[in-house]
PDB file of C-alpha atoms in Angstrom:
ATOM      1  CA  UNK A   1      16.537   3.509   4.083  1.00  0.00           C
ATOM      2  CA  UNK A   2      15.077   0.144   3.889  1.00  0.00           C
ATOM      3  CA  UNK A   3      11.996  -0.353   1.561  1.00  0.00           C
ATOM      4  CA  UNK A   4       9.078  -2.456   4.058  1.00  0.00           C
ATOM      5  CA  UNK A   5       6.143  -2.232   1.424  1.00  0.00           C
ATOM      6  CA  UNK A   6       5.899  -1.669  -2.046  1.00  0.00           C
ATOM      7  CA  UNK A   7       2.526  -1.328  -4.296  1.00  0.00           C
ATOM      8  CA  UNK A   8       1.136   0.303  -6.993  1.00  0.00           C
ATOM      9  CA  UNK A   9      -2.380   1.658  -5.061  1.00  0.00           C
ATOM     10  CA  UNK A  10      -1.387   5.094  -3.521  1.00  0.00           C
ATOM     11  CA  UNK A  11      -3.930   4.115  -0.337  1.00  0.00           C
ATOM     12  CA  UNK A  12      -2.344   1.108   0.544  1.00  0.00           C
ATOM     13  CA  UNK A  13       0.877   2.986   0.539  1.00  0.00           C
ATOM     14  CA  UNK A  14      -0.333   5.838   2.591  1.00  0.00           C
ATOM     15  CA  UNK A  15      -2.094   3.235   5.107  1.00  0.00           C
ATOM     16  CA  UNK A  16       1.427   1.560   5.879  1.00  0.00           C
ATOM     17  CA  UNK A  17       3.065   4.883   6.047  1.00  0.00           C
ATOM     18  CA  UNK A  18       0.068   6.057   8.854  1.00  0.00           C
ATOM     19  CA  UNK A  19       0.213   2.769  10.568  1.00  0.00           C
ATOM     20  CA  UNK A  20       4.399   3.401  10.599  1.00  0.00           C
ATOM     21  CA  UNK A  21       4.293   6.887  12.058  1.00  0.00           C
ATOM     22  CA  UNK A  22       1.172   5.760  14.272  1.00  0.00           C
ATOM     23  CA  UNK A  23       4.082   3.191  15.979  1.00  0.00           C
ATOM     24  CA  UNK A  24       6.186   6.129  16.153  1.00  0.00           C
ATOM     25  CA  UNK A  25       8.646   5.084  13.205  1.00  0.00           C
ATOM     26  CA  UNK A  26       9.398   7.551  10.722  1.00  0.00           C
ATOM     27  CA  UNK A  27       8.114   6.456   7.349  1.00  0.00           C
ATOM     28  CA  UNK A  28       8.597   7.615   3.848  1.00  0.00           C
ATOM     29  CA  UNK A  29       6.640   7.167   0.298  1.00  0.00           C
ATOM     30  CA  UNK A  30       8.659   7.384  -2.754  1.00  0.00           C
ATOM     31  CA  UNK A  31       7.253   7.195  -5.966  1.00  0.00           C
ATOM     32  CA  UNK A  32       4.363   9.609  -5.340  1.00  0.00           C
ATOM     33  CA  UNK A  33       4.812  11.981  -8.315  1.00  0.00           C
ATOM     34  CA  UNK A  34       5.537   9.276 -10.820  1.00  0.00           C
ATOM     35  CA  UNK A  35       1.331   8.669 -11.207  1.00  0.00           C
ATOM     36  CA  UNK A  36       0.841  11.242 -12.919  1.00  0.00           C
ATOM     37  CA  UNK A  37       2.923   9.190 -15.782  1.00  0.00           C
ATOM     38  CA  UNK A  38       0.810   6.344 -15.833  1.00  0.00           C
ATOM     39  CA  UNK A  39       0.578   6.505 -19.694  1.00  0.00           C
ATOM     40  CA  UNK A  40       4.220   6.206 -19.945  1.00  0.00           C
ATOM     41  CA  UNK A  41       5.514   4.175 -16.785  1.00  0.00           C
ATOM     42  CA  UNK A  42       5.021   0.296 -15.670  1.00  0.00           C
ATOM     43  CA  UNK A  43       3.028   0.520 -12.647  1.00  0.00           C
ATOM     44  CA  UNK A  44       3.780  -2.205 -10.434  1.00  0.00           C
ATOM     45  CA  UNK A  45       5.591  -1.447  -7.278  1.00  0.00           C
ATOM     46  CA  UNK A  46       5.607   1.945  -8.743  1.00  0.00           C
ATOM     47  CA  UNK A  47       5.027   3.292  -4.609  1.00  0.00           C
ATOM     48  CA  UNK A  48       7.678   2.364  -2.181  1.00  0.00           C
ATOM     49  CA  UNK A  49       7.314   2.689   1.199  1.00  0.00           C
ATOM     50  CA  UNK A  50      10.949   3.216   3.074  1.00  0.00           C
ATOM     51  CA  UNK A  51      12.004   3.879   6.892  1.00  0.00           C
ATOM     52  CA  UNK A  52      15.184   4.071   8.328  1.00  0.00           C
ATOM     53  CA  UNK A  53      17.597   1.245   8.845  1.00  0.00           C
ATOM     54  CA  UNK A  54      17.238   0.566  12.407  1.00  0.00           C
ATOM     55  CA  UNK A  55      13.524   0.633  12.307  1.00  0.00           C
ATOM     56  CA  UNK A  56      13.137  -1.853   9.737  1.00  0.00           C
ATOM     57  CA  UNK A  57      12.537  -4.903  11.958  1.00  0.00           C
ATOM     58  CA  UNK A  58       9.963  -3.351  13.648  1.00  0.00           C
ATOM     59  CA  UNK A  59       8.389  -2.120  10.510  1.00  0.00           C
ATOM     60  CA  UNK A  60       8.046  -5.788   9.041  1.00  0.00           C
ATOM     61  CA  UNK A  61       6.199  -6.590  11.489  1.00  0.00           C
ATOM     62  CA  UNK A  62       3.605  -3.683  11.080  1.00  0.00           C
ATOM     63  CA  UNK A  63       3.270  -4.176   7.804  1.00  0.00           C
ATOM     64  CA  UNK A  64       2.821  -7.792   8.156  1.00  0.00           C
ATOM     65  CA  UNK A  65      -0.400  -7.578  10.763  1.00  0.00           C
ATOM     66  CA  UNK A  66      -1.582  -4.896   8.365  1.00  0.00           C
ATOM     67  CA  UNK A  67      -2.615  -8.187   6.211  1.00  0.00           C
ATOM     68  CA  UNK A  68      -2.450  -6.128   3.355  1.00  0.00           C
ATOM     69  CA  UNK A  69      -1.881  -8.430   0.437  1.00  0.00           C
ATOM     70  CA  UNK A  70      -3.719 -11.583   1.613  1.00  0.00           C
ATOM     71  CA  UNK A  71      -7.397 -12.055  -0.182  1.00  0.00           C
ATOM     72  CA  UNK A  72      -8.588 -12.202  -3.544  1.00  0.00           C
ATOM     73  CA  UNK A  73      -7.573  -9.456  -6.098  1.00  0.00           C
ATOM     74  CA  UNK A  74     -10.669  -9.683  -8.112  1.00  0.00           C
ATOM     75  CA  UNK A  75     -13.860  -7.138  -7.893  1.00  0.00           C
ATOM     76  CA  UNK A  76     -15.272  -6.246  -4.792  1.00  0.00           C
ATOM     77  CA  UNK A  77     -18.822  -7.489  -6.037  1.00  0.00           C
ATOM     78  CA  UNK A  78     -19.340  -9.031  -9.690  1.00  0.00           C
ATOM     79  CA  UNK A  79     -22.700 -10.943  -8.648  1.00  0.00           C
ATOM     80  CA  UNK A  80     -26.079  -9.629 -10.553  1.00  0.00           C
ATOM     81  CA  UNK A  81     -27.820 -10.435  -6.779  1.00  0.00           C
ATOM     82  CA  UNK A  82     -25.534  -8.163  -4.223  1.00  0.00           C
ATOM     83  CA  UNK A  83     -26.844  -7.907  -1.071  1.00  0.00           C
ATOM     84  CA  UNK A  84     -28.547  -4.041  -1.041  1.00  0.00           C
ATOM     85  CA  UNK A  85     -29.235  -4.056  -4.384  1.00  0.00           C
ATOM     86  CA  UNK A  86     -32.278  -3.537  -6.010  1.00  0.00           C
ATOM     87  CA  UNK A  87     -33.415  -6.374  -8.900  1.00  0.00           C
ATOM     88  CA  UNK A  88     -33.759  -4.237 -11.875  1.00  0.00           C
TER      89      UNK A  88
END
């Protein structure tokens, strides 16, 4: 098994898993059962998406195309004048 993606976000881990499976690559998410111990474990890189050894090059291309690690990691909206919100 080869690691192709590591995250602390369960949604991203499953997004990668499903994208790989849609391309015909068997993918496995490891570490899901550890999420309940979040108060006692470091939560960085807890979830790992792995594929069989021969599928790694193609899987790396698919994960890169998803662009999950691009952009800011800040809040979605921290502006008081956000579109769609009525003034208080």
